[in-house]
Amino acid sequence: MLFKAIDTLRDFIDKEPSYSKGLVPTMGALHNGHLSLIKKAQQDCEIVVVSIFVNPTQFNDPNDLSNYPRTLKTDVKKIEAISKDILIYSPSVEEIYPEGPKSESFNFGSLSKYMEGQYRSGHFNGVGTVLSRLFDLVEPQKAYFGEKDFQQLAIVKKLVHLTGQNVDIIGCKTFREPNGLAKSSRNKLLLEHEKDDAKIIYECLKYVKQNFNYHNIEQLKKKVKSVFKSANNLKLEYFEIADEDDLTPTTSAKKNKKYRAFIAAFCDRVRLIDNIALN
Ligand code: PAF
C-alpha cells in the first residue's frame, strides 16, 4: 500500500498502536538485497514500513543525485509481490524538509572521518538528518540496513545513540550478483560488460581476506592497487583496512582487534563500494 504523506500513513498505522513497527529505509531502485531486509523486518515486526526517498542532502555531487535511478512503479510491484500488507512511504522533499533540504551536523567522531566520510564530504550528516527525521515520523522499534554500507550502518547506530531515538538498528548481510558484485541500486547504471568488469572489487576483497594473516597491510594495499591499475574500466578511489569498531584505517594489524577491508571504485562513471570482514 503506497502512502505519499505521513498523515495518511500514521492514520493507518495508529489504528494498531500496540503493533511492533519495522522500518526499511531505502532510496528505491530496489534489488534483492533490499527485499531481504524487508523479509527480515517481516519476521520481526507486525507492521513493516518501507520508505522510498532519494535524499538530496546526502549527495555531494549534483550529477550523482540527478542520475540516481528512480523506479517507484517497479519498486511498488516488487514490494507487493512479497506482501500487499507492507506499507510503502514515498514522501516529497517538502514533507521531509519543510524548510528546504539542509543537513544537521552530527558528531560521529572517527566513524565519519575516513573512507566515505573523507571522499563524500557532508554525506553522513545528510544520512543522519534524513534518518532521524524518518525515525521521528514513523517511530519504528527496529530499522534495517545492509552491511554493504558498513560505515553507514555504524553511523546509524551512533546516530540513535546521539539523538536518543529508541530504535534498534539491525544490520543484514550483503547480497551479491552471481559474479560476486555487491547488489546496489547503482548496478542498474552499469552495462552488462561493466558489471563483469566490476567483479574485481569483490575478488580483491576476497584476496585480502585470504592473505590477511600472511602479508602485511602495505603488501596487500600494493597488490590491490596493481590489480586495479591493470583492470578494465575501473578506477580505485580508496582501499583501506580499518578497525571494525571505530573505522580508523590502520597500517599494522593488532592481535585481538577486528578488521575490515573497504573499497570504493568507479566503474566508468558509476561509484561502487564494498567491504569484507577480515578476521
Ligand atoms: O542506504 C541508503 O539507501 C540511504 O543512505 C538511506 C539509508 C536510505 C538514507 O537515505
PDB file of C-alpha atoms and ligand atoms in Angstrom:
ATOM      1  CA  MET A   1       0.000   0.000   0.000  1.00  0.00           C
ATOM      2  CA  LEU A   2       1.539   3.290  -1.116  1.00  0.00           C
ATOM      3  CA  PHE A   3       1.425   6.425   1.060  1.00  0.00           C
ATOM      4  CA  LYS A   4       2.748   9.747  -0.153  1.00  0.00           C
ATOM      5  CA  ALA A   5       2.021  11.690   3.045  1.00  0.00           C
ATOM      6  CA  ILE A   6       2.899  10.946   6.647  1.00  0.00           C
ATOM      7  CA  ASP A   7      -0.566  11.865   7.984  1.00  0.00           C
ATOM      8  CA  THR A   8      -2.328   9.148   5.995  1.00  0.00           C
ATOM      9  CA  LEU A   9       0.401   6.649   6.843  1.00  0.00           C
ATOM     10  CA  ARG A  10       0.153   7.480  10.545  1.00  0.00           C
ATOM     11  CA  ASP A  11      -3.671   7.295  10.483  1.00  0.00           C
ATOM     12  CA  PHE A  12      -3.300   3.778   9.138  1.00  0.00           C
ATOM     13  CA  ILE A  13      -0.526   2.657  11.493  1.00  0.00           C
ATOM     14  CA  ASP A  14      -2.049   4.236  14.597  1.00  0.00           C
ATOM     15  CA  LYS A  15      -5.147   2.039  14.318  1.00  0.00           C
ATOM     16  CA  GLU A  16      -2.987  -0.675  15.886  1.00  0.00           C
ATOM     17  CA  PRO A  17      -0.850   1.210  18.426  1.00  0.00           C
ATOM     18  CA  SER A  18       0.374  -1.953  20.145  1.00  0.00           C
ATOM     19  CA  TYR A  19       1.801  -3.487  16.946  1.00  0.00           C
ATOM     20  CA  SER A  20       5.586  -3.549  16.581  1.00  0.00           C
ATOM     21  CA  LYS A  21       6.900  -1.472  13.679  1.00  0.00           C
ATOM     22  CA  GLY A  22       9.916  -2.132  11.498  1.00  0.00           C
ATOM     23  CA  LEU A  23      11.282   0.445   9.065  1.00  0.00           C
ATOM     24  CA  VAL A  24      13.369  -0.356   5.998  1.00  0.00           C
ATOM     25  CA  PRO A  25      14.718   2.996   4.776  1.00  0.00           C
ATOM     26  CA  THR A  26      15.652   2.966   1.075  1.00  0.00           C
ATOM     27  CA  MET A  27      16.233   5.305  -1.825  1.00  0.00           C
ATOM     28  CA  GLY A  28      14.318   2.951  -4.129  1.00  0.00           C
ATOM     29  CA  ALA A  29      15.612   1.096  -7.208  1.00  0.00           C
ATOM     30  CA  LEU A  30      15.054  -1.959  -5.072  1.00  0.00           C
ATOM     31  CA  HIS A  31      17.118  -5.109  -5.550  1.00  0.00           C
ATOM     32  CA  ASN A  32      17.231  -8.467  -3.791  1.00  0.00           C
ATOM     33  CA  GLY A  33      19.362  -7.014  -1.007  1.00  0.00           C
ATOM     34  CA  HIS A  34      16.553  -4.600  -0.114  1.00  0.00           C
ATOM     35  CA  LEU A  35      13.977  -7.360  -0.456  1.00  0.00           C
ATOM     36  CA  SER A  36      15.918  -9.478   2.029  1.00  0.00           C
ATOM     37  CA  LEU A  37      15.850  -6.569   4.521  1.00  0.00           C
ATOM     38  CA  ILE A  38      12.084  -6.321   4.042  1.00  0.00           C
ATOM     39  CA  LYS A  39      11.659 -10.068   4.622  1.00  0.00           C
ATOM     40  CA  LYS A  40      13.769  -9.870   7.773  1.00  0.00           C
ATOM     41  CA  ALA A  41      11.609  -6.971   9.016  1.00  0.00           C
ATOM     42  CA  GLN A  42       8.503  -9.065   8.317  1.00  0.00           C
ATOM     43  CA  GLN A  43       9.829 -11.867  10.504  1.00  0.00           C
ATOM     44  CA  ASP A  44      10.480  -9.467  13.395  1.00  0.00           C
ATOM     45  CA  CYS A  45       7.637  -6.929  13.246  1.00  0.00           C
ATOM     46  CA  GLU A  46       3.875  -6.780  12.887  1.00  0.00           C
ATOM     47  CA  ILE A  47       3.929  -3.652  10.726  1.00  0.00           C
ATOM     48  CA  VAL A  48       6.608  -3.141   8.072  1.00  0.00           C
ATOM     49  CA  VAL A  49       7.161   0.275   6.513  1.00  0.00           C
ATOM     50  CA  VAL A  50       9.495   0.651   3.526  1.00  0.00           C
ATOM     51  CA  SER A  51      10.459   4.249   2.876  1.00  0.00           C
ATOM     52  CA  ILE A  52      11.480   5.227  -0.637  1.00  0.00           C
ATOM     53  CA  PHE A  53      13.093   8.636  -0.728  1.00  0.00           C
ATOM     54  CA  VAL A  54      16.072   9.829  -2.740  1.00  0.00           C
ATOM     55  CA  ASN A  55      17.566  12.061  -0.090  1.00  0.00           C
ATOM     56  CA  PRO A  56      19.090  15.197  -1.633  1.00  0.00           C
ATOM     57  CA  THR A  57      21.194  16.138   1.397  1.00  0.00           C
ATOM     58  CA  GLN A  58      23.379  13.031   1.254  1.00  0.00           C
ATOM     59  CA  PHE A  59      24.601  13.665  -2.304  1.00  0.00           C
ATOM     60  CA  ASN A  60      27.650  15.850  -2.610  1.00  0.00           C
ATOM     61  CA  ASP A  61      27.623  15.585  -6.402  1.00  0.00           C
ATOM     62  CA  PRO A  62      24.540  17.070  -8.143  1.00  0.00           C
ATOM     63  CA  ASN A  63      25.085  14.766 -11.156  1.00  0.00           C
ATOM     64  CA  ASP A  64      25.046  11.737  -8.890  1.00  0.00           C
ATOM     65  CA  LEU A  65      21.724  12.951  -7.426  1.00  0.00           C
ATOM     66  CA  SER A  66      20.114  13.586 -10.806  1.00  0.00           C
ATOM     67  CA  ASN A  67      21.380  10.272 -12.266  1.00  0.00           C
ATOM     68  CA  TYR A  68      20.264   8.218  -9.264  1.00  0.00           C
ATOM     69  CA  PRO A  69      17.769   5.607 -10.561  1.00  0.00           C
ATOM     70  CA  ARG A  70      14.128   6.348  -9.722  1.00  0.00           C
ATOM     71  CA  THR A  71      11.812   3.407 -10.338  1.00  0.00           C
ATOM     72  CA  LEU A  72       8.862   3.850  -7.953  1.00  0.00           C
ATOM     73  CA  LYS A  73       6.331   1.850 -10.000  1.00  0.00           C
ATOM     74  CA  THR A  74       8.522  -1.255 -10.256  1.00  0.00           C
ATOM     75  CA  ASP A  75       9.584  -0.842  -6.629  1.00  0.00           C
ATOM     76  CA  VAL A  76       5.942  -0.910  -5.525  1.00  0.00           C
ATOM     77  CA  LYS A  77       5.330  -4.040  -7.616  1.00  0.00           C
ATOM     78  CA  LYS A  78       8.356  -5.789  -6.109  1.00  0.00           C
ATOM     79  CA  ILE A  79       7.178  -4.986  -2.586  1.00  0.00           C
ATOM     80  CA  GLU A  80       3.587  -6.037  -3.304  1.00  0.00           C
ATOM     81  CA  ALA A  81       4.885  -9.335  -4.671  1.00  0.00           C
ATOM     82  CA  ILE A  82       6.232 -10.030  -1.159  1.00  0.00           C
ATOM     83  CA  SER A  83       3.059  -8.890   0.576  1.00  0.00           C
ATOM     84  CA  LYS A  84       0.284  -6.384  -0.015  1.00  0.00           C
ATOM     85  CA  ASP A  85       0.363  -5.622   3.734  1.00  0.00           C
ATOM     86  CA  ILE A  86       3.726  -3.872   3.550  1.00  0.00           C
ATOM     87  CA  LEU A  87       3.344  -0.103   3.860  1.00  0.00           C
ATOM     88  CA  ILE A  88       5.318   1.992   1.402  1.00  0.00           C
ATOM     89  CA  TYR A  89       6.110   5.562   2.334  1.00  0.00           C
ATOM     90  CA  SER A  90       7.306   7.715  -0.542  1.00  0.00           C
ATOM     91  CA  PRO A  91       7.313  11.312   0.729  1.00  0.00           C
ATOM     92  CA  SER A  92       8.031  14.545  -1.107  1.00  0.00           C
ATOM     93  CA  VAL A  93      11.184  16.553  -0.435  1.00  0.00           C
ATOM     94  CA  GLU A  94       8.917  19.217   1.152  1.00  0.00           C
ATOM     95  CA  GLU A  95       7.494  16.753   3.664  1.00  0.00           C
ATOM     96  CA  ILE A  96      10.926  15.619   4.820  1.00  0.00           C
ATOM     97  CA  TYR A  97      12.479  19.079   4.618  1.00  0.00           C
ATOM     98  CA  PRO A  98       9.711  21.679   5.252  1.00  0.00           C
ATOM     99  CA  GLU A  99      12.369  24.362   5.470  1.00  0.00           C
ATOM    100  CA  GLY A 100      14.252  23.223   2.404  1.00  0.00           C
ATOM    101  CA  PRO A 101      16.832  20.430   2.137  1.00  0.00           C
ATOM    102  CA  LYS A 102      19.523  21.139   4.683  1.00  0.00           C
ATOM    103  CA  SER A 103      21.642  18.818   6.815  1.00  0.00           C
ATOM    104  CA  GLU A 104      22.014  18.886  10.532  1.00  0.00           C
ATOM    105  CA  SER A 105      25.519  18.468  11.855  1.00  0.00           C
ATOM    106  CA  PHE A 106      26.315  15.373  13.950  1.00  0.00           C
ATOM    107  CA  ASN A 107      29.416  14.412  15.845  1.00  0.00           C
ATOM    108  CA  PHE A 108      30.042  10.877  14.619  1.00  0.00           C
ATOM    109  CA  GLY A 109      33.688  11.024  15.753  1.00  0.00           C
ATOM    110  CA  SER A 110      36.128   8.769  13.921  1.00  0.00           C
ATOM    111  CA  LEU A 111      33.246   6.878  12.258  1.00  0.00           C
ATOM    112  CA  SER A 112      32.703   9.661   9.717  1.00  0.00           C
ATOM    113  CA  LYS A 113      36.312  10.751   9.317  1.00  0.00           C
ATOM    114  CA  TYR A 114      37.685   8.281   6.800  1.00  0.00           C
ATOM    115  CA  MET A 115      36.658   6.467   3.628  1.00  0.00           C
ATOM    116  CA  GLU A 116      33.119   7.586   2.673  1.00  0.00           C
ATOM    117  CA  GLY A 117      33.390  10.448   5.179  1.00  0.00           C
ATOM    118  CA  GLN A 118      36.617  11.603   3.563  1.00  0.00           C
ATOM    119  CA  TYR A 119      35.572  11.248  -0.071  1.00  0.00           C
ATOM    120  CA  ARG A 120      31.909  12.294   0.225  1.00  0.00           C
ATOM    121  CA  SER A 121      32.003  15.412   2.307  1.00  0.00           C
ATOM    122  CA  GLY A 122      28.728  16.010   4.202  1.00  0.00           C
ATOM    123  CA  HIS A 123      27.327  12.633   3.138  1.00  0.00           C
ATOM    124  CA  PHE A 124      26.863  11.200   6.626  1.00  0.00           C
ATOM    125  CA  ASN A 125      25.301  14.389   8.001  1.00  0.00           C
ATOM    126  CA  GLY A 126      22.753  14.041   5.184  1.00  0.00           C
ATOM    127  CA  VAL A 127      22.155  10.365   6.000  1.00  0.00           C
ATOM    128  CA  GLY A 128      21.835  11.178   9.717  1.00  0.00           C
ATOM    129  CA  THR A 129      19.422  14.050   9.022  1.00  0.00           C
ATOM    130  CA  VAL A 130      17.044  12.059   6.844  1.00  0.00           C
ATOM    131  CA  LEU A 131      17.084   9.013   9.106  1.00  0.00           C
ATOM    132  CA  SER A 132      16.439  10.895  12.322  1.00  0.00           C
ATOM    133  CA  ARG A 133      13.520  12.602  10.522  1.00  0.00           C
ATOM    134  CA  LEU A 134      12.160   9.253   9.284  1.00  0.00           C
ATOM    135  CA  PHE A 135      12.532   7.735  12.756  1.00  0.00           C
ATOM    136  CA  ASP A 136      10.581  10.692  14.215  1.00  0.00           C
ATOM    137  CA  LEU A 137       7.814  10.397  11.621  1.00  0.00           C
ATOM    138  CA  VAL A 138       7.372   6.610  11.577  1.00  0.00           C
ATOM    139  CA  GLU A 139       8.512   5.788  15.138  1.00  0.00           C
ATOM    140  CA  PRO A 140       9.758   2.275  14.388  1.00  0.00           C
ATOM    141  CA  GLN A 141      11.117  -0.023  17.094  1.00  0.00           C
ATOM    142  CA  LYS A 142      13.560  -1.549  14.595  1.00  0.00           C
ATOM    143  CA  ALA A 143      15.241  -0.340  11.411  1.00  0.00           C
ATOM    144  CA  TYR A 144      17.128  -2.459   8.877  1.00  0.00           C
ATOM    145  CA  PHE A 145      20.319  -1.699   6.919  1.00  0.00           C
ATOM    146  CA  GLY A 146      22.625  -3.694   4.654  1.00  0.00           C
ATOM    147  CA  GLU A 147      26.247  -4.414   5.560  1.00  0.00           C
ATOM    148  CA  LYS A 148      27.339  -3.381   2.064  1.00  0.00           C
ATOM    149  CA  ASP A 149      27.262   0.126   3.537  1.00  0.00           C
ATOM    150  CA  PHE A 150      29.108  -0.950   6.669  1.00  0.00           C
ATOM    151  CA  GLN A 151      30.269   2.553   7.551  1.00  0.00           C
ATOM    152  CA  GLN A 152      26.685   3.834   7.193  1.00  0.00           C
ATOM    153  CA  LEU A 153      25.487   1.034   9.486  1.00  0.00           C
ATOM    154  CA  ALA A 154      27.999   2.100  12.158  1.00  0.00           C
ATOM    155  CA  ILE A 155      26.952   5.741  11.692  1.00  0.00           C
ATOM    156  CA  VAL A 156      23.258   4.903  12.133  1.00  0.00           C
ATOM    157  CA  LYS A 157      23.980   3.019  15.368  1.00  0.00           C
ATOM    158  CA  LYS A 158      25.846   6.081  16.599  1.00  0.00           C
ATOM    159  CA  LEU A 159      23.047   8.382  15.357  1.00  0.00           C
ATOM    160  CA  VAL A 160      20.377   6.810  17.554  1.00  0.00           C
ATOM    161  CA  HIS A 161      22.795   6.968  20.454  1.00  0.00           C
ATOM    162  CA  LEU A 162      23.341  10.696  19.830  1.00  0.00           C
ATOM    163  CA  THR A 163      19.665  11.571  19.271  1.00  0.00           C
ATOM    164  CA  GLY A 164      18.318   9.241  21.960  1.00  0.00           C
ATOM    165  CA  GLN A 165      15.824   7.770  19.487  1.00  0.00           C
ATOM    166  CA  ASN A 166      14.702   4.403  20.700  1.00  0.00           C
ATOM    167  CA  VAL A 167      15.299   2.370  17.529  1.00  0.00           C
ATOM    168  CA  ASP A 168      17.067  -0.946  17.372  1.00  0.00           C
ATOM    169  CA  ILE A 169      19.419  -0.867  14.349  1.00  0.00           C
ATOM    170  CA  ILE A 170      19.685  -4.230  12.606  1.00  0.00           C
ATOM    171  CA  GLY A 171      22.491  -4.978  10.129  1.00  0.00           C
ATOM    172  CA  CYS A 172      21.883  -7.597   7.423  1.00  0.00           C
ATOM    173  CA  LYS A 173      24.376  -9.401   5.241  1.00  0.00           C
ATOM    174  CA  THR A 174      25.350  -8.168   1.787  1.00  0.00           C
ATOM    175  CA  PHE A 175      23.553  -9.649  -1.194  1.00  0.00           C
ATOM    176  CA  ARG A 176      25.674 -10.333  -4.274  1.00  0.00           C
ATOM    177  CA  GLU A 177      25.284 -10.835  -8.006  1.00  0.00           C
ATOM    178  CA  PRO A 178      26.297 -14.337  -9.210  1.00  0.00           C
ATOM    179  CA  ASN A 179      29.774 -12.939 -10.059  1.00  0.00           C
ATOM    180  CA  GLY A 180      30.234 -11.586  -6.508  1.00  0.00           C
ATOM    181  CA  LEU A 181      29.482  -7.912  -7.216  1.00  0.00           C
ATOM    182  CA  ALA A 182      27.602  -6.479  -4.211  1.00  0.00           C
ATOM    183  CA  LYS A 183      23.950  -5.717  -5.026  1.00  0.00           C
ATOM    184  CA  SER A 184      23.424  -1.989  -5.236  1.00  0.00           C
ATOM    185  CA  SER A 185      20.837   0.291  -6.795  1.00  0.00           C
ATOM    186  CA  ARG A 186      23.729   1.805  -8.732  1.00  0.00           C
ATOM    187  CA  ASN A 187      24.323  -1.522 -10.522  1.00  0.00           C
ATOM    188  CA  LYS A 188      21.302  -0.564 -12.645  1.00  0.00           C
ATOM    189  CA  LEU A 189      23.502   2.141 -14.156  1.00  0.00           C
ATOM    190  CA  LEU A 190      26.097  -0.432 -15.322  1.00  0.00           C
ATOM    191  CA  LEU A 191      26.106  -2.079 -18.727  1.00  0.00           C
ATOM    192  CA  GLU A 192      26.360  -5.890 -18.692  1.00  0.00           C
ATOM    193  CA  HIS A 193      30.080  -5.889 -19.569  1.00  0.00           C
ATOM    194  CA  GLU A 194      30.733  -3.257 -16.870  1.00  0.00           C
ATOM    195  CA  LYS A 195      29.040  -5.480 -14.285  1.00  0.00           C
ATOM    196  CA  ASP A 196      31.525  -8.116 -15.313  1.00  0.00           C
ATOM    197  CA  ASP A 197      34.478  -5.698 -15.012  1.00  0.00           C
ATOM    198  CA  ALA A 198      33.254  -4.634 -11.554  1.00  0.00           C
ATOM    199  CA  LYS A 199      33.566  -8.161 -10.125  1.00  0.00           C
ATOM    200  CA  ILE A 200      37.246  -7.262  -9.496  1.00  0.00           C
ATOM    201  CA  ILE A 201      36.102  -5.317  -6.419  1.00  0.00           C
ATOM    202  CA  TYR A 202      34.890  -8.394  -4.558  1.00  0.00           C
ATOM    203  CA  GLU A 203      37.712 -10.534  -5.950  1.00  0.00           C
ATOM    204  CA  CYS A 204      40.197  -8.120  -4.388  1.00  0.00           C
ATOM    205  CA  LEU A 205      38.353  -8.157  -1.064  1.00  0.00           C
ATOM    206  CA  LYS A 206      38.382 -11.965  -1.039  1.00  0.00           C
ATOM    207  CA  TYR A 207      42.103 -11.988  -1.895  1.00  0.00           C
ATOM    208  CA  VAL A 208      42.794  -9.624   1.011  1.00  0.00           C
ATOM    209  CA  LYS A 209      40.781 -11.791   3.398  1.00  0.00           C
ATOM    210  CA  GLN A 210      42.596 -14.949   2.310  1.00  0.00           C
ATOM    211  CA  ASN A 211      46.004 -13.286   2.672  1.00  0.00           C
ATOM    212  CA  PHE A 212      45.386 -11.132   5.734  1.00  0.00           C
ATOM    213  CA  ASN A 213      47.359 -13.436   8.026  1.00  0.00           C
ATOM    214  CA  TYR A 214      50.253 -13.905   5.606  1.00  0.00           C
ATOM    215  CA  HIS A 215      51.012 -10.455   4.172  1.00  0.00           C
ATOM    216  CA  ASN A 216      51.362  -7.102   5.844  1.00  0.00           C
ATOM    217  CA  ILE A 217      48.918  -4.299   5.091  1.00  0.00           C
ATOM    218  CA  GLU A 218      51.347  -2.415   2.877  1.00  0.00           C
ATOM    219  CA  GLN A 219      51.797  -5.500   0.684  1.00  0.00           C
ATOM    220  CA  LEU A 220      48.043  -6.033   0.492  1.00  0.00           C
ATOM    221  CA  LYS A 221      47.477  -2.390  -0.486  1.00  0.00           C
ATOM    222  CA  LYS A 222      50.143  -2.607  -3.181  1.00  0.00           C
ATOM    223  CA  LYS A 223      48.551  -5.720  -4.600  1.00  0.00           C
ATOM    224  CA  VAL A 224      45.049  -4.203  -4.704  1.00  0.00           C
ATOM    225  CA  LYS A 225      46.348  -1.023  -6.349  1.00  0.00           C
ATOM    226  CA  SER A 226      48.177  -3.021  -9.009  1.00  0.00           C
ATOM    227  CA  VAL A 227      45.110  -5.174  -9.755  1.00  0.00           C
ATOM    228  CA  PHE A 228      43.025  -2.020 -10.243  1.00  0.00           C
ATOM    229  CA  LYS A 229      45.712  -0.391 -12.393  1.00  0.00           C
ATOM    230  CA  SER A 230      45.500  -3.182 -14.911  1.00  0.00           C
ATOM    231  CA  ALA A 231      41.706  -3.672 -14.651  1.00  0.00           C
ATOM    232  CA  ASN A 232      39.345  -2.671 -17.439  1.00  0.00           C
ATOM    233  CA  ASN A 233      37.119   0.340 -16.819  1.00  0.00           C
ATOM    234  CA  LEU A 234      37.853   0.551 -13.079  1.00  0.00           C
ATOM    235  CA  LYS A 235      39.395   3.355 -11.058  1.00  0.00           C
ATOM    236  CA  LEU A 236      40.192   2.769  -7.406  1.00  0.00           C
ATOM    237  CA  GLU A 237      39.171   5.643  -5.149  1.00  0.00           C
ATOM    238  CA  TYR A 238      40.332   4.103  -1.885  1.00  0.00           C
ATOM    239  CA  PHE A 239      41.285   0.789  -0.387  1.00  0.00           C
ATOM    240  CA  GLU A 240      41.571   0.704   3.401  1.00  0.00           C
ATOM    241  CA  ILE A 241      41.856  -1.813   6.166  1.00  0.00           C
ATOM    242  CA  ALA A 242      40.131  -0.341   9.192  1.00  0.00           C
ATOM    243  CA  ASP A 243      39.371  -1.242  12.782  1.00  0.00           C
ATOM    244  CA  GLU A 244      35.812  -2.621  12.722  1.00  0.00           C
ATOM    245  CA  ASP A 245      34.803  -0.734  15.875  1.00  0.00           C
ATOM    246  CA  ASP A 246      35.998   2.810  15.246  1.00  0.00           C
ATOM    247  CA  LEU A 247      36.582   2.587  11.456  1.00  0.00           C
ATOM    248  CA  THR A 248      40.045   4.091  11.730  1.00  0.00           C
ATOM    249  CA  PRO A 249      42.316   2.867   8.914  1.00  0.00           C
ATOM    250  CA  THR A 250      45.380   1.004  10.079  1.00  0.00           C
ATOM    251  CA  THR A 251      48.809   0.219   8.680  1.00  0.00           C
ATOM    252  CA  SER A 252      49.563  -2.592  11.106  1.00  0.00           C
ATOM    253  CA  ALA A 253      47.030  -5.036  12.475  1.00  0.00           C
ATOM    254  CA  LYS A 254      46.959  -5.718  16.222  1.00  0.00           C
ATOM    255  CA  LYS A 255      46.018  -9.058  17.708  1.00  0.00           C
ATOM    256  CA  ASN A 256      42.568  -9.201  19.383  1.00  0.00           C
ATOM    257  CA  LYS A 257      41.178  -6.464  17.137  1.00  0.00           C
ATOM    258  CA  LYS A 258      38.662  -6.966  14.373  1.00  0.00           C
ATOM    259  CA  TYR A 259      39.374  -5.532  10.954  1.00  0.00           C
ATOM    260  CA  ARG A 260      37.508  -4.974   7.724  1.00  0.00           C
ATOM    261  CA  ALA A 261      38.697  -4.123   4.239  1.00  0.00           C
ATOM    262  CA  PHE A 262      36.855  -1.350   2.371  1.00  0.00           C
ATOM    263  CA  ILE A 263      36.927  -0.417  -1.299  1.00  0.00           C
ATOM    264  CA  ALA A 264      35.388   2.434  -3.268  1.00  0.00           C
ATOM    265  CA  ALA A 265      35.911   2.424  -7.007  1.00  0.00           C
ATOM    266  CA  PHE A 266      34.460   3.942 -10.125  1.00  0.00           C
ATOM    267  CA  CYS A 267      33.356   1.606 -12.861  1.00  0.00           C
ATOM    268  CA  ASP A 268      33.353   4.113 -15.691  1.00  0.00           C
ATOM    269  CA  ARG A 269      31.112   6.878 -14.184  1.00  0.00           C
ATOM    270  CA  VAL A 270      29.383   4.711 -11.542  1.00  0.00           C
ATOM    271  CA  ARG A 271      30.721   4.770  -7.995  1.00  0.00           C
ATOM    272  CA  LEU A 272      30.634   1.428  -6.180  1.00  0.00           C
ATOM    273  CA  ILE A 273      31.582   0.433  -2.632  1.00  0.00           C
ATOM    274  CA  ASP A 274      32.036  -2.875  -0.860  1.00  0.00           C
ATOM    275  CA  ASN A 275      33.702  -4.327   2.250  1.00  0.00           C
ATOM    276  CA  ILE A 276      34.581  -7.627   3.880  1.00  0.00           C
ATOM    277  CA  ALA A 277      35.288  -8.844   7.415  1.00  0.00           C
ATOM    278  CA  LEU A 278      38.912  -9.998   7.629  1.00  0.00           C
ATOM    279  CA  ASN A 279      39.143 -11.834  10.946  1.00  0.00           C
TER     280      ASN A 279
HETATM  281  O1  PAF B   1      21.441   3.352   2.090  1.00  0.00           O
HETATM  282  C1  PAF B   1      20.596   4.113   1.596  1.00  0.00           C
HETATM  283  O2  PAF B   1      19.891   3.758   0.635  1.00  0.00           O
HETATM  284  C2  PAF B   1      20.426   5.514   2.162  1.00  0.00           C
HETATM  285  O3  PAF B   1      21.651   6.022   2.575  1.00  0.00           O
HETATM  286  C3  PAF B   1      19.386   5.587   3.289  1.00  0.00           C
HETATM  287  C4  PAF B   1      19.813   4.755   4.486  1.00  0.00           C
HETATM  288  C5  PAF B   1      18.039   5.116   2.779  1.00  0.00           C
HETATM  289  C6  PAF B   1      19.227   7.048   3.756  1.00  0.00           C
HETATM  290  O4  PAF B   1      18.786   7.876   2.728  1.00  0.00           O
END
